[in-house]
Amino acid sequence: MATKIDYYSVLEVSRDANGDEIKRAYRRLAMKYHPDRNQGDAEAEGKFKEINEAYDVLKDDNKRAAYDRFGHAAFEGGGPGAGAGGFDFGGGGLGDIFEQMFGDMMGGKRGGRRSGADLQVQVTITFAEAFAGVKKKITVPSRVTCESCDGTGSADKDQPPETCPSCHGAGKVRAQQGFFFVERPCPTCHGTGRLIRNPCKECHGAGTVEKNRTIEVAIPAGVEDGTRIRMSGEGEAGGKGVPAGDLYVHVSVEAHPIFQRDGSNIYCRVPVRMAQAALGTEIEVPVVDGSRSKVKIPAGTQTGEHFRLRGKGFSVLRSSARGDMYIQVVVETPRHLTKRQRELLEEFEGDASGHAKGSPESTGFFSKVKDFFEGKL
């Protein structure tokens, strides 16, 4: 039989180390030699087994006392510290290591569930409501605290729920399989950590009942499509003294037939007749807050040119700043001309065809085209 290494040496602690020092040493070494971090390393796997075996003994005051007195013989052949691996209801161990290494990746929480379930609802608002902010009343189907038992789950208010004797309130138990511990919800209390001797007849001991609630949610000015608003404690009631979960409101903003949004800025495409763009004009445009604003269009304005109205955009969340509104001009070419209109345009085209300054973009473009065909470009 192979000689076993001293458990204190395995954990690299002195014999007078206290429980916290032993636990810290175990966590450090277990993370260092964990199989997931040393895949295919047989030596690390063996070291990991030794670390867990040593910690299983030294973390328990009775086992540690037996080991200090009899050494490894205390756990062999029916010695005073011998005992088959079974359910472990204490703290520490592999559960702590996995929580440190992987966090709450699967949504688990130490000591049972700490809150009721979170809820999600969708709310659709108009473009104008997103601009100004709005309060919306929403109906949320959820579980709420039972009024008959005040959420305790017990019909007798003088007899509150008892701590579960099986898991000592942890809500979970650990079964040892080889050198691993498998964690499961406590079968006695179903993961709640508490027992109720006389369940409430209204909620049957759950501490909550199903009910539709009407909640008012304040949607701030400047909210964007897809924003998620968290309302703490407005989710499902936890029951039996457990706090309620959270409510997440997903905001959807309807499209507007006139305005488009880009962050905190608003864009509005405004058609302008060809003659207006050529001669210059002043137009009146709507603003999303319901007001109107005048915009001067200078002579010779081209399609795509922008004119800015400062501070007429959306509010910026968590800031006093505001965006701007941009008027984008679209020069409209007339259709269905009268005979007289066609004659005037033909006359205008004849006068303008030789006038490069009147149409600098087209003149410059076709000049480059000519150079291209002549091999100059």
PDB file of N, CA, C and O in Angstrom, residues 3-49:
ATOM      1  N   THR A   3       2.342   4.847   0.679  1.00  0.00           N
ATOM      2  CA  THR A   3       2.382   5.653   1.899  1.00  0.00           C
ATOM      3  C   THR A   3       1.641   6.955   1.673  1.00  0.00           C
ATOM      4  O   THR A   3       1.864   7.646   0.677  1.00  0.00           O
ATOM      5  N   LYS A   4       0.741   7.300   2.616  1.00  0.00           N
ATOM      6  CA  LYS A   4      -0.036   8.525   2.490  1.00  0.00           C
ATOM      7  C   LYS A   4       0.742   9.704   3.043  1.00  0.00           C
ATOM      8  O   LYS A   4       1.430   9.603   4.048  1.00  0.00           O
ATOM      9  N   ILE A   5       0.619  10.834   2.367  1.00  0.00           N
ATOM     10  CA  ILE A   5       1.297  12.058   2.790  1.00  0.00           C
ATOM     11  C   ILE A   5       0.487  12.712   3.900  1.00  0.00           C
ATOM     12  O   ILE A   5      -0.746  12.648   3.920  1.00  0.00           O
ATOM     13  N   ASP A   6       1.177  13.322   4.813  1.00  0.00           N
ATOM     14  CA  ASP A   6       0.527  14.023   5.912  1.00  0.00           C
ATOM     15  C   ASP A   6      -0.449  15.054   5.362  1.00  0.00           C
ATOM     16  O   ASP A   6      -0.124  15.834   4.462  1.00  0.00           O
ATOM     17  N   TYR A   7      -1.699  15.040   5.905  1.00  0.00           N
ATOM     18  CA  TYR A   7      -2.733  15.924   5.396  1.00  0.00           C
ATOM     19  C   TYR A   7      -2.360  17.404   5.537  1.00  0.00           C
ATOM     20  O   TYR A   7      -2.706  18.227   4.690  1.00  0.00           O
ATOM     21  N   TYR A   8      -1.686  17.768   6.587  1.00  0.00           N
ATOM     22  CA  TYR A   8      -1.273  19.162   6.766  1.00  0.00           C
ATOM     23  C   TYR A   8      -0.263  19.570   5.695  1.00  0.00           C
ATOM     24  O   TYR A   8      -0.278  20.701   5.196  1.00  0.00           O
ATOM     25  N   SER A   9       0.617  18.622   5.350  1.00  0.00           N
ATOM     26  CA  SER A   9       1.600  18.901   4.304  1.00  0.00           C
ATOM     27  C   SER A   9       0.933  19.023   2.942  1.00  0.00           C
ATOM     28  O   SER A   9       1.333  19.836   2.104  1.00  0.00           O
ATOM     29  N   VAL A  10      -0.106  18.183   2.720  1.00  0.00           N
ATOM     30  CA  VAL A  10      -0.830  18.240   1.455  1.00  0.00           C
ATOM     31  C   VAL A  10      -1.428  19.626   1.244  1.00  0.00           C
ATOM     32  O   VAL A  10      -1.366  20.201   0.145  1.00  0.00           O
ATOM     33  N   LEU A  11      -2.017  20.190   2.297  1.00  0.00           N
ATOM     34  CA  LEU A  11      -2.647  21.504   2.198  1.00  0.00           C
ATOM     35  C   LEU A  11      -1.666  22.645   2.456  1.00  0.00           C
ATOM     36  O   LEU A  11      -2.055  23.819   2.418  1.00  0.00           O
ATOM     37  N   GLU A  12      -0.410  22.296   2.786  1.00  0.00           N
ATOM     38  CA  GLU A  12       0.649  23.291   2.985  1.00  0.00           C
ATOM     39  C   GLU A  12       0.293  24.262   4.112  1.00  0.00           C
ATOM     40  O   GLU A  12       0.424  25.480   3.983  1.00  0.00           O
ATOM     41  N   VAL A  13      -0.195  23.701   5.242  1.00  0.00           N
ATOM     42  CA  VAL A  13      -0.519  24.497   6.422  1.00  0.00           C
ATOM     43  C   VAL A  13       0.134  23.855   7.643  1.00  0.00           C
ATOM     44  O   VAL A  13       0.502  22.680   7.626  1.00  0.00           O
ATOM     45  N   SER A  14       0.255  24.629   8.693  1.00  0.00           N
ATOM     46  CA  SER A  14       0.823  24.095   9.929  1.00  0.00           C
ATOM     47  C   SER A  14      -0.254  23.348  10.707  1.00  0.00           C
ATOM     48  O   SER A  14      -1.452  23.501  10.460  1.00  0.00           O
ATOM     49  N   ARG A  15       0.160  22.569  11.726  1.00  0.00           N
ATOM     50  CA  ARG A  15      -0.795  21.774  12.495  1.00  0.00           C
ATOM     51  C   ARG A  15      -1.675  22.630  13.395  1.00  0.00           C
ATOM     52  O   ARG A  15      -2.735  22.170  13.824  1.00  0.00           O
ATOM     53  N   ASP A  16      -1.274  23.847  13.665  1.00  0.00           N
ATOM     54  CA  ASP A  16      -2.104  24.714  14.501  1.00  0.00           C
ATOM     55  C   ASP A  16      -2.914  25.714  13.660  1.00  0.00           C
ATOM     56  O   ASP A  16      -3.442  26.691  14.169  1.00  0.00           O
ATOM     57  N   ALA A  17      -3.016  25.465  12.339  1.00  0.00           N
ATOM     58  CA  ALA A  17      -3.793  26.341  11.462  1.00  0.00           C
ATOM     59  C   ALA A  17      -5.266  26.288  11.851  1.00  0.00           C
ATOM     60  O   ALA A  17      -5.800  25.227  12.190  1.00  0.00           O
ATOM     61  N   ASN A  18      -5.938  27.439  11.793  1.00  0.00           N
ATOM     62  CA  ASN A  18      -7.364  27.454  12.125  1.00  0.00           C
ATOM     63  C   ASN A  18      -8.192  27.090  10.881  1.00  0.00           C
ATOM     64  O   ASN A  18      -7.657  26.882   9.786  1.00  0.00           O
ATOM     65  N   GLY A  19      -9.506  27.019  11.073  1.00  0.00           N
ATOM     66  CA  GLY A  19     -10.389  26.590   9.995  1.00  0.00           C
ATOM     67  C   GLY A  19     -10.338  27.484   8.769  1.00  0.00           C
ATOM     68  O   GLY A  19     -10.369  27.003   7.626  1.00  0.00           O
ATOM     69  N   ASP A  20     -10.266  28.798   8.967  1.00  0.00           N
ATOM     70  CA  ASP A  20     -10.216  29.727   7.836  1.00  0.00           C
ATOM     71  C   ASP A  20      -8.937  29.573   7.033  1.00  0.00           C
ATOM     72  O   ASP A  20      -8.945  29.639   5.799  1.00  0.00           O
ATOM     73  N   GLU A  21      -7.823  29.354   7.736  1.00  0.00           N
ATOM     74  CA  GLU A  21      -6.548  29.164   7.045  1.00  0.00           C
ATOM     75  C   GLU A  21      -6.565  27.882   6.221  1.00  0.00           C
ATOM     76  O   GLU A  21      -6.046  27.833   5.102  1.00  0.00           O
ATOM     77  N   ILE A  22      -7.177  26.848   6.775  1.00  0.00           N
ATOM     78  CA  ILE A  22      -7.274  25.575   6.053  1.00  0.00           C
ATOM     79  C   ILE A  22      -8.156  25.731   4.811  1.00  0.00           C
ATOM     80  O   ILE A  22      -7.834  25.236   3.729  1.00  0.00           O
ATOM     81  N   LYS A  23      -9.271  26.433   4.969  1.00  0.00           N
ATOM     82  CA  LYS A  23     -10.166  26.633   3.831  1.00  0.00           C
ATOM     83  C   LYS A  23      -9.491  27.444   2.730  1.00  0.00           C
ATOM     84  O   LYS A  23      -9.614  27.109   1.537  1.00  0.00           O
ATOM     85  N   ARG A  24      -8.779  28.505   3.103  1.00  0.00           N
ATOM     86  CA  ARG A  24      -8.101  29.321   2.091  1.00  0.00           C
ATOM     87  C   ARG A  24      -7.048  28.512   1.344  1.00  0.00           C
ATOM     88  O   ARG A  24      -6.907  28.625   0.125  1.00  0.00           O
ATOM     89  N   ALA A  25      -6.313  27.693   2.094  1.00  0.00           N
ATOM     90  CA  ALA A  25      -5.278  26.869   1.468  1.00  0.00           C
ATOM     91  C   ALA A  25      -5.899  25.866   0.503  1.00  0.00           C
ATOM     92  O   ALA A  25      -5.396  25.635  -0.605  1.00  0.00           O
ATOM     93  N   TYR A  26      -7.019  25.283   0.925  1.00  0.00           N
ATOM     94  CA  TYR A  26      -7.707  24.306   0.077  1.00  0.00           C
ATOM     95  C   TYR A  26      -8.193  24.950  -1.223  1.00  0.00           C
ATOM     96  O   TYR A  26      -7.996  24.408  -2.315  1.00  0.00           O
ATOM     97  N   ARG A  27      -8.828  26.111  -1.108  1.00  0.00           N
ATOM     98  CA  ARG A  27      -9.342  26.770  -2.305  1.00  0.00           C
ATOM     99  C   ARG A  27      -8.227  27.109  -3.282  1.00  0.00           C
ATOM    100  O   ARG A  27      -8.357  26.921  -4.499  1.00  0.00           O
ATOM    101  N   ARG A  28      -7.117  27.609  -2.740  1.00  0.00           N
ATOM    102  CA  ARG A  28      -5.990  27.976  -3.596  1.00  0.00           C
ATOM    103  C   ARG A  28      -5.442  26.758  -4.336  1.00  0.00           C
ATOM    104  O   ARG A  28      -5.215  26.804  -5.559  1.00  0.00           O
ATOM    105  N   LEU A  29      -5.243  25.656  -3.627  1.00  0.00           N
ATOM    106  CA  LEU A  29      -4.653  24.463  -4.238  1.00  0.00           C
ATOM    107  C   LEU A  29      -5.632  23.749  -5.156  1.00  0.00           C
ATOM    108  O   LEU A  29      -5.241  23.218  -6.208  1.00  0.00           O
ATOM    109  N   ALA A  30      -6.916  23.722  -4.751  1.00  0.00           N
ATOM    110  CA  ALA A  30      -7.909  23.044  -5.584  1.00  0.00           C
ATOM    111  C   ALA A  30      -8.071  23.745  -6.925  1.00  0.00           C
ATOM    112  O   ALA A  30      -8.234  23.095  -7.968  1.00  0.00           O
ATOM    113  N   MET A  31      -8.024  25.065  -6.922  1.00  0.00           N
ATOM    114  CA  MET A  31      -8.117  25.799  -8.185  1.00  0.00           C
ATOM    115  C   MET A  31      -6.873  25.571  -9.040  1.00  0.00           C
ATOM    116  O   MET A  31      -6.943  25.491 -10.258  1.00  0.00           O
ATOM    117  N   LYS A  32      -5.728  25.438  -8.386  1.00  0.00           N
ATOM    118  CA  LYS A  32      -4.472  25.241  -9.108  1.00  0.00           C
ATOM    119  C   LYS A  32      -4.427  23.876  -9.788  1.00  0.00           C
ATOM    120  O   LYS A  32      -3.960  23.759 -10.935  1.00  0.00           O
ATOM    121  N   TYR A  33      -4.915  22.827  -9.092  1.00  0.00           N
ATOM    122  CA  TYR A  33      -4.802  21.468  -9.613  1.00  0.00           C
ATOM    123  C   TYR A  33      -6.118  20.911 -10.149  1.00  0.00           C
ATOM    124  O   TYR A  33      -6.219  19.714 -10.396  1.00  0.00           O
ATOM    125  N   HIS A  34      -7.132  21.754 -10.319  1.00  0.00           N
ATOM    126  CA  HIS A  34      -8.429  21.259 -10.778  1.00  0.00           C
ATOM    127  C   HIS A  34      -8.295  20.621 -12.164  1.00  0.00           C
ATOM    128  O   HIS A  34      -7.582  21.133 -13.032  1.00  0.00           O
ATOM    129  N   PRO A  35      -8.944  19.461 -12.400  1.00  0.00           N
ATOM    130  CA  PRO A  35      -8.836  18.756 -13.688  1.00  0.00           C
ATOM    131  C   PRO A  35      -9.203  19.616 -14.891  1.00  0.00           C
ATOM    132  O   PRO A  35      -8.637  19.442 -15.976  1.00  0.00           O
ATOM    133  N   ASP A  36     -10.149  20.526 -14.722  1.00  0.00           N
ATOM    134  CA  ASP A  36     -10.548  21.362 -15.848  1.00  0.00           C
ATOM    135  C   ASP A  36      -9.427  22.298 -16.285  1.00  0.00           C
ATOM    136  O   ASP A  36      -9.403  22.755 -17.424  1.00  0.00           O
ATOM    137  N   ARG A  37      -8.510  22.593 -15.352  1.00  0.00           N
ATOM    138  CA  ARG A  37      -7.375  23.461 -15.683  1.00  0.00           C
ATOM    139  C   ARG A  37      -6.123  22.671 -16.047  1.00  0.00           C
ATOM    140  O   ARG A  37      -5.127  23.250 -16.459  1.00  0.00           O
ATOM    141  N   ASN A  38      -6.197  21.351 -15.862  1.00  0.00           N
ATOM    142  CA  ASN A  38      -5.019  20.506 -16.128  1.00  0.00           C
ATOM    143  C   ASN A  38      -5.456  19.258 -16.870  1.00  0.00           C
ATOM    144  O   ASN A  38      -5.191  18.124 -16.437  1.00  0.00           O
ATOM    145  N   GLN A  39      -6.157  19.444 -17.994  1.00  0.00           N
ATOM    146  CA  GLN A  39      -6.693  18.302 -18.725  1.00  0.00           C
ATOM    147  C   GLN A  39      -5.565  17.419 -19.248  1.00  0.00           C
ATOM    148  O   GLN A  39      -4.622  17.887 -19.864  1.00  0.00           O
ATOM    149  N   GLY A  40      -5.729  16.097 -18.974  1.00  0.00           N
ATOM    150  CA  GLY A  40      -4.729  15.140 -19.420  1.00  0.00           C
ATOM    151  C   GLY A  40      -3.517  15.023 -18.525  1.00  0.00           C
ATOM    152  O   GLY A  40      -2.615  14.234 -18.800  1.00  0.00           O
ATOM    153  N   ASP A  41      -3.459  15.767 -17.440  1.00  0.00           N
ATOM    154  CA  ASP A  41      -2.321  15.737 -16.518  1.00  0.00           C
ATOM    155  C   ASP A  41      -2.657  14.807 -15.361  1.00  0.00           C
ATOM    156  O   ASP A  41      -3.365  15.176 -14.424  1.00  0.00           O
ATOM    157  N   ALA A  42      -2.140  13.558 -15.419  1.00  0.00           N
ATOM    158  CA  ALA A  42      -2.441  12.553 -14.398  1.00  0.00           C
ATOM    159  C   ALA A  42      -1.874  12.953 -13.038  1.00  0.00           C
ATOM    160  O   ALA A  42      -2.488  12.678 -11.995  1.00  0.00           O
ATOM    161  N   GLU A  43      -0.729  13.619 -13.037  1.00  0.00           N
ATOM    162  CA  GLU A  43      -0.120  14.032 -11.769  1.00  0.00           C
ATOM    163  C   GLU A  43      -0.986  15.078 -11.062  1.00  0.00           C
ATOM    164  O   GLU A  43      -1.200  15.026  -9.846  1.00  0.00           O
ATOM    165  N   ALA A  44      -1.507  16.036 -11.834  1.00  0.00           N
ATOM    166  CA  ALA A  44      -2.386  17.058 -11.256  1.00  0.00           C
ATOM    167  C   ALA A  44      -3.673  16.437 -10.743  1.00  0.00           C
ATOM    168  O   ALA A  44      -4.199  16.831  -9.697  1.00  0.00           O
ATOM    169  N   GLU A  45      -4.180  15.425 -11.461  1.00  0.00           N
ATOM    170  CA  GLU A  45      -5.411  14.756 -11.018  1.00  0.00           C
ATOM    171  C   GLU A  45      -5.180  14.034  -9.689  1.00  0.00           C
ATOM    172  O   GLU A  45      -6.017  14.089  -8.787  1.00  0.00           O
ATOM    173  N   GLY A  46      -4.035  13.389  -9.569  1.00  0.00           N
ATOM    174  CA  GLY A  46      -3.725  12.711  -8.306  1.00  0.00           C
ATOM    175  C   GLY A  46      -3.566  13.701  -7.167  1.00  0.00           C
ATOM    176  O   GLY A  46      -4.029  13.455  -6.042  1.00  0.00           O
ATOM    177  N   LYS A  47      -2.921  14.841  -7.454  1.00  0.00           N
ATOM    178  CA  LYS A  47      -2.753  15.877  -6.441  1.00  0.00           C
ATOM    179  C   LYS A  47      -4.105  16.441  -6.027  1.00  0.00           C
ATOM    180  O   LYS A  47      -4.343  16.701  -4.840  1.00  0.00           O
ATOM    181  N   PHE A  48      -5.020  16.591  -6.984  1.00  0.00           N
ATOM    182  CA  PHE A  48      -6.353  17.105  -6.693  1.00  0.00           C
ATOM    183  C   PHE A  48      -7.109  16.159  -5.754  1.00  0.00           C
ATOM    184  O   PHE A  48      -7.797  16.595  -4.840  1.00  0.00           O
ATOM    185  N   LYS A  49      -6.961  14.856  -5.972  1.00  0.00           N
ATOM    186  CA  LYS A  49      -7.607  13.867  -5.094  1.00  0.00           C
ATOM    187  C   LYS A  49      -7.053  13.962  -3.677  1.00  0.00           C
ATOM    188  O   LYS A  49      -7.802  13.913  -2.697  1.00  0.00           O
TER     189      LYS A  49
END
